[in-house]
GROMACS .gro file of C-alpha atoms in nm:
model
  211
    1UNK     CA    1  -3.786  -1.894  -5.155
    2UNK     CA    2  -3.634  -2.023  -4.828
    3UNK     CA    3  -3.578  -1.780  -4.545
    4UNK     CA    4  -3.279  -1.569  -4.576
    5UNK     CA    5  -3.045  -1.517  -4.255
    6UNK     CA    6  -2.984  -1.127  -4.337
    7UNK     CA    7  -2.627  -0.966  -4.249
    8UNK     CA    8  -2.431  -0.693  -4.323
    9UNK     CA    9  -2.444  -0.797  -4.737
   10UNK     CA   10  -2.837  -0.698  -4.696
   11UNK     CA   11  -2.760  -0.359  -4.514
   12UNK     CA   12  -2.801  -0.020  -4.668
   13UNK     CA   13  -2.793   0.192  -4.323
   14UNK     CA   14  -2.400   0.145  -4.263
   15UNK     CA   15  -2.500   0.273  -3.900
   16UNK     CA   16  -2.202   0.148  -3.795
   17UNK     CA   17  -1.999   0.349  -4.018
   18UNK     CA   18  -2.231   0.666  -3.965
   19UNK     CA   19  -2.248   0.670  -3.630
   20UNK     CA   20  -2.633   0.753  -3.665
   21UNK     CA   21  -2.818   0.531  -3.423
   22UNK     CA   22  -3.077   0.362  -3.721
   23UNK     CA   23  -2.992   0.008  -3.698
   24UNK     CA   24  -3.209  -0.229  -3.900
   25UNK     CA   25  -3.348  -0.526  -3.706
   26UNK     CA   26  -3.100  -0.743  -3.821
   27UNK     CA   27  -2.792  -0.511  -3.797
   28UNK     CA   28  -2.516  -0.755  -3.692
   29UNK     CA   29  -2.284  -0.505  -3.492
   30UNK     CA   30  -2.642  -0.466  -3.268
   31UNK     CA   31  -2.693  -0.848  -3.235
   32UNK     CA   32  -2.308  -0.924  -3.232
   33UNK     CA   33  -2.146  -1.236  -2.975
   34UNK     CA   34  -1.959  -0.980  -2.735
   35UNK     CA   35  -1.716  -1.250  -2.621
   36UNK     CA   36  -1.635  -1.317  -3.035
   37UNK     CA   37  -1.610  -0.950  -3.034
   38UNK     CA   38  -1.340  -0.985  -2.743
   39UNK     CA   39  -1.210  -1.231  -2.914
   40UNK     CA   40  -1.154  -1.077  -3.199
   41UNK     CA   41  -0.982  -0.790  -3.094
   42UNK     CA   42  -0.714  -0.963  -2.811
   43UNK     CA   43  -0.559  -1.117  -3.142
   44UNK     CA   44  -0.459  -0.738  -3.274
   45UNK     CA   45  -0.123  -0.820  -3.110
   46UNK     CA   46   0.249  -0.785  -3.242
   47UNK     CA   47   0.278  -0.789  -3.607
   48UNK     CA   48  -0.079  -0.805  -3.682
   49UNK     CA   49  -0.158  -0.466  -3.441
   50UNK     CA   50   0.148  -0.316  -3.687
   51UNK     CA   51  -0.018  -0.398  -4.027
   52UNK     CA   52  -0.363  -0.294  -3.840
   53UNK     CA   53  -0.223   0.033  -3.757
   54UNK     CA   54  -0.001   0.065  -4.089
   55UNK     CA   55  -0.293   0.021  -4.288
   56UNK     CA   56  -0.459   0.270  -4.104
   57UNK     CA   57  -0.226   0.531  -4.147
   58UNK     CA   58  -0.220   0.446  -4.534
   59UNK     CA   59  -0.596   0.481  -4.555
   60UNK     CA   60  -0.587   0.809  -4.377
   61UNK     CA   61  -0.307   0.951  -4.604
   62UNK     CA   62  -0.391   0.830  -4.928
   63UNK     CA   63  -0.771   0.846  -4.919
   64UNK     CA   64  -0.910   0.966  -5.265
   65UNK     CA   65  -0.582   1.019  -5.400
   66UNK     CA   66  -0.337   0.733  -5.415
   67UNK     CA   67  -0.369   0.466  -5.629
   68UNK     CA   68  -0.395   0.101  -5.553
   69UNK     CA   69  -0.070   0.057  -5.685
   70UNK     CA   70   0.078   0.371  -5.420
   71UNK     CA   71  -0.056   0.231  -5.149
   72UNK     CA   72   0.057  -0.119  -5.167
   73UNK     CA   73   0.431   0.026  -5.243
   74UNK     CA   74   0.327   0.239  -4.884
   75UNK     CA   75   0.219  -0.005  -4.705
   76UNK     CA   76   0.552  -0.196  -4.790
   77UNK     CA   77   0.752   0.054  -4.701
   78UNK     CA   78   0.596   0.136  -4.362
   79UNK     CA   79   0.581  -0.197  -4.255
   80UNK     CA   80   0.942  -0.231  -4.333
   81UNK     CA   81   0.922  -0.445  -4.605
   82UNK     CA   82   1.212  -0.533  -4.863
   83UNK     CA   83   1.179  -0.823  -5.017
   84UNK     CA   84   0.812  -0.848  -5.247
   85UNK     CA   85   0.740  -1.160  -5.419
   86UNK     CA   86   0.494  -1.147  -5.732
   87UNK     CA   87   0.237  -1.468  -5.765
   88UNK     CA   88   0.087  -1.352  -6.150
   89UNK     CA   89  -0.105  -1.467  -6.391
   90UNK     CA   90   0.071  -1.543  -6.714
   91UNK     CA   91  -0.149  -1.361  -6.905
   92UNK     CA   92  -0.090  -1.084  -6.716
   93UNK     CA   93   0.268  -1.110  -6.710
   94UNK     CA   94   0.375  -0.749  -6.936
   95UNK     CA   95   0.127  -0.580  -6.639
   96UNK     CA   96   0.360  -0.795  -6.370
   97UNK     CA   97   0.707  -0.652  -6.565
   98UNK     CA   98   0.573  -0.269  -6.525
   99UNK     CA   99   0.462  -0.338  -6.168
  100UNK     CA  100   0.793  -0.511  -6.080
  101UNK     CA  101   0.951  -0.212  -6.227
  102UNK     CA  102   0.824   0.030  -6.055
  103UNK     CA  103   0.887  -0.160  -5.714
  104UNK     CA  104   1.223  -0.179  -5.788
  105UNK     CA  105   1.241   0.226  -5.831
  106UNK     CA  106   1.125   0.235  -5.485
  107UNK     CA  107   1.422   0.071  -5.386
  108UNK     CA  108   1.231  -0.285  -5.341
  109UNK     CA  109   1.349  -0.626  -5.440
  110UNK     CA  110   1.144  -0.814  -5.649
  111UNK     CA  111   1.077  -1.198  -5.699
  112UNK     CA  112   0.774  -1.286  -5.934
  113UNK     CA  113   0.681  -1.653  -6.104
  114UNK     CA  114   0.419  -1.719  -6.276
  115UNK     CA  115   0.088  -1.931  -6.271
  116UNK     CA  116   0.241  -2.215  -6.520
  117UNK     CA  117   0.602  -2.175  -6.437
  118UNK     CA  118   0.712  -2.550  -6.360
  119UNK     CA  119   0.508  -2.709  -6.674
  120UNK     CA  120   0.272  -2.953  -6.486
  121UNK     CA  121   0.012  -3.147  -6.738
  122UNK     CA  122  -0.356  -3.077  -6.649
  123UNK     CA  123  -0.384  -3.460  -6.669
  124UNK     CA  124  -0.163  -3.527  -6.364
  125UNK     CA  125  -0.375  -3.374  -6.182
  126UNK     CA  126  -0.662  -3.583  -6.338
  127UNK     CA  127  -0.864  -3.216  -6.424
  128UNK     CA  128  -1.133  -3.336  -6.723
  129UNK     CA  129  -0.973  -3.319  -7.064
  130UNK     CA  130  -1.164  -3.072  -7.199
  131UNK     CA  131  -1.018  -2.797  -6.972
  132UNK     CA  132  -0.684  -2.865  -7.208
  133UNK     CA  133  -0.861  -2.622  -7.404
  134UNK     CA  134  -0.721  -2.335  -7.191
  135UNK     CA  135  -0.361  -2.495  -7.235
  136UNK     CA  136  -0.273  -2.809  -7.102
  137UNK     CA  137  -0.032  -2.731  -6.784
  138UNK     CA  138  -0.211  -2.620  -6.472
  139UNK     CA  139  -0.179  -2.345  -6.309
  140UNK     CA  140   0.022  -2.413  -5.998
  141UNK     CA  141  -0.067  -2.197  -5.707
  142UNK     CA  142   0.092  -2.392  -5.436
  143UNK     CA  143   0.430  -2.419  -5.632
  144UNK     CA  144   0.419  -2.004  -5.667
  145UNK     CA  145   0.363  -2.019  -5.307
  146UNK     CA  146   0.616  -2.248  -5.191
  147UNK     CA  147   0.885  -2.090  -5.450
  148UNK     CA  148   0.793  -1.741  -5.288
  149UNK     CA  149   0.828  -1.883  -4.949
  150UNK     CA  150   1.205  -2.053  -5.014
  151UNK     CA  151   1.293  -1.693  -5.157
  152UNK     CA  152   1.186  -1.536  -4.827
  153UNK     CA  153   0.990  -1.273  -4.899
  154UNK     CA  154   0.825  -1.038  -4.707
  155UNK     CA  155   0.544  -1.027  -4.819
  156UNK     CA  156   0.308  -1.152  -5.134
  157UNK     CA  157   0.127  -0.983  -5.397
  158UNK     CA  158  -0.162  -1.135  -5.634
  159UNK     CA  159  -0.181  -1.055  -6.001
  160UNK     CA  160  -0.502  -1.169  -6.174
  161UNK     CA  161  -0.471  -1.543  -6.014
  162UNK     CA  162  -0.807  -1.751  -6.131
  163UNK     CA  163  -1.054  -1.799  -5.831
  164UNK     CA  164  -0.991  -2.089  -5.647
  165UNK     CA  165  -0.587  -2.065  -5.742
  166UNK     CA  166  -0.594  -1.732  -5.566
  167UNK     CA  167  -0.733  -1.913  -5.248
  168UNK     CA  168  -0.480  -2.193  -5.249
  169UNK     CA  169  -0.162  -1.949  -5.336
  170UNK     CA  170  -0.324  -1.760  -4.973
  171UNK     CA  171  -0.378  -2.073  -4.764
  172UNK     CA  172   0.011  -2.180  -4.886
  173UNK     CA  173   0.186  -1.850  -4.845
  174UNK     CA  174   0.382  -1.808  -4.555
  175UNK     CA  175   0.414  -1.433  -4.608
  176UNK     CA  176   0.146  -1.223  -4.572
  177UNK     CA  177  -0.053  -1.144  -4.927
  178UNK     CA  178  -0.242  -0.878  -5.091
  179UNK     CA  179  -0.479  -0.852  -5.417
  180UNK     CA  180  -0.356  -0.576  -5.657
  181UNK     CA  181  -0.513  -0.784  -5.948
  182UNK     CA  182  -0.859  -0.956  -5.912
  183UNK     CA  183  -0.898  -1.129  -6.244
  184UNK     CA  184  -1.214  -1.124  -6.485
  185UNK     CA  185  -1.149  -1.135  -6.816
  186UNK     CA  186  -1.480  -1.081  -6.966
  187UNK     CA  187  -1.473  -0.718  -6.777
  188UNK     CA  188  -1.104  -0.602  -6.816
  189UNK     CA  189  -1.019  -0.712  -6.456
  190UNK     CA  190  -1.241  -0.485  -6.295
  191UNK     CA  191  -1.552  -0.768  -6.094
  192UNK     CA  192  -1.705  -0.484  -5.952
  193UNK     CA  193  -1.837  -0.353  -6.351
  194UNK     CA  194  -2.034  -0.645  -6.355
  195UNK     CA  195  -2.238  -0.537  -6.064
  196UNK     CA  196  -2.251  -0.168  -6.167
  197UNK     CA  197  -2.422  -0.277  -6.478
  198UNK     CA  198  -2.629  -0.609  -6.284
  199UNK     CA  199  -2.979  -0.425  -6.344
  200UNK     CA  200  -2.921  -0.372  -6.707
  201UNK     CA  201  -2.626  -0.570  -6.959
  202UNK     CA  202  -2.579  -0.841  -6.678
  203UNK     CA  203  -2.897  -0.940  -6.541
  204UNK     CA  204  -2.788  -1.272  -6.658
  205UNK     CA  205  -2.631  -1.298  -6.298
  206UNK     CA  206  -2.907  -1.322  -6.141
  207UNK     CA  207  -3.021  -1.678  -6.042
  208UNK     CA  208  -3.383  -1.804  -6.138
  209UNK     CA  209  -3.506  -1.727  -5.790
  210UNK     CA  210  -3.416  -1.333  -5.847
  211UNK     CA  211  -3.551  -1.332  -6.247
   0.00000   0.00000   0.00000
């Protein structure tokens, strides 16, 4: 096996959390760039020192006892947000009716479209064939972006977009965008079970270098 380059993703100290002093060797905040540090933290400035400070407030408030769900309706609200646009899956689109639903009783307005709204052929695109076996229009992440931008919205939500579309719908939105839904069929939408249950059902995620 090559040498590894280890960071924060090989860590089980969280020092830096702690406040404890035991650093591994490789702890990054030890052997950080100051001047990206610096960097970093001149560009918590206007809107983005608001949703830094908003989301702290919302951490500190609802900590253990709001829901995902709660907090993104909170965060909204502090930030001043009224407009909330809805990029969703299709499959997930009963989920997307409750959710809009119960934005609207918090006095939110709500604009959602869907992954296949516009009806583009998968061939058009020249994607293989085969993948017509998961229907035969795309999805369309930059549309849903560029349909939530004309509507103005304040800001984005993601239902259960595939990986790659969920990237794409990001990079296009102008407003700024959150995850309530991170989708995974084969677990219920819920990644994280897979590596809860990685040394037993699903060491099949292991490469051959790890087996």
């Amino acid at each position: 096996m090559k040498d590894i380059k280890r960071s924060c993703a090989d860590c089980a100290a969280i020092s830096c959390h702690k406040g404890d002093g035991k650093y591994p060797a490789f702890c990054v905040s030890e052997n950080m760039d100051k001047e990206l540090k610096e960097k970093a933290i001149s560009q918590y400035n206007g809107e983005e020192l608001k949703m830094m400070q908003v989301a702290a407030l919302v951490e500190c408030d609802g900590y253990g006892h709001l829901t995902r769900v709660q907090e993104t309706i909170d965060f909204a609200k502090r930030m001043g947000y009224k407009k909330i646009g809805i990029a969703t899956c299709v499959g997930l689109i009963k989920e997307t009716n409750t959710l809009a639903k119960i934005l609207r009783s918090h006095g939110l307005e709500v604009f959602g479209i869907g992954c296949k709204a516009g009806e583009v052929l998968k061939r058009e695109l020249d994607i293989e064939p085969r993948c017509d076996k998961t229907g035969v229009n795309i999805c369309n992440p930059i549309l849903q972006a560029e349909t939530l931008n004309k509507e103005n919205t304040d800001f984005n939500i993601i239902m259960g977009l595939c990986v790659g579309h969920d990237m794409l719908f990001t990079k296009h939105s102008k407003a700024p965008v959150t995850t309530l839904v991170a989708k995974d069929r084969v677990m219920g939408h819920n990644p994280v079970a897979a590596l809860y249950t990685s040394n037993w059902y699903y060491t099949k995620l292991y490469g051959e270098d790890e087996q």
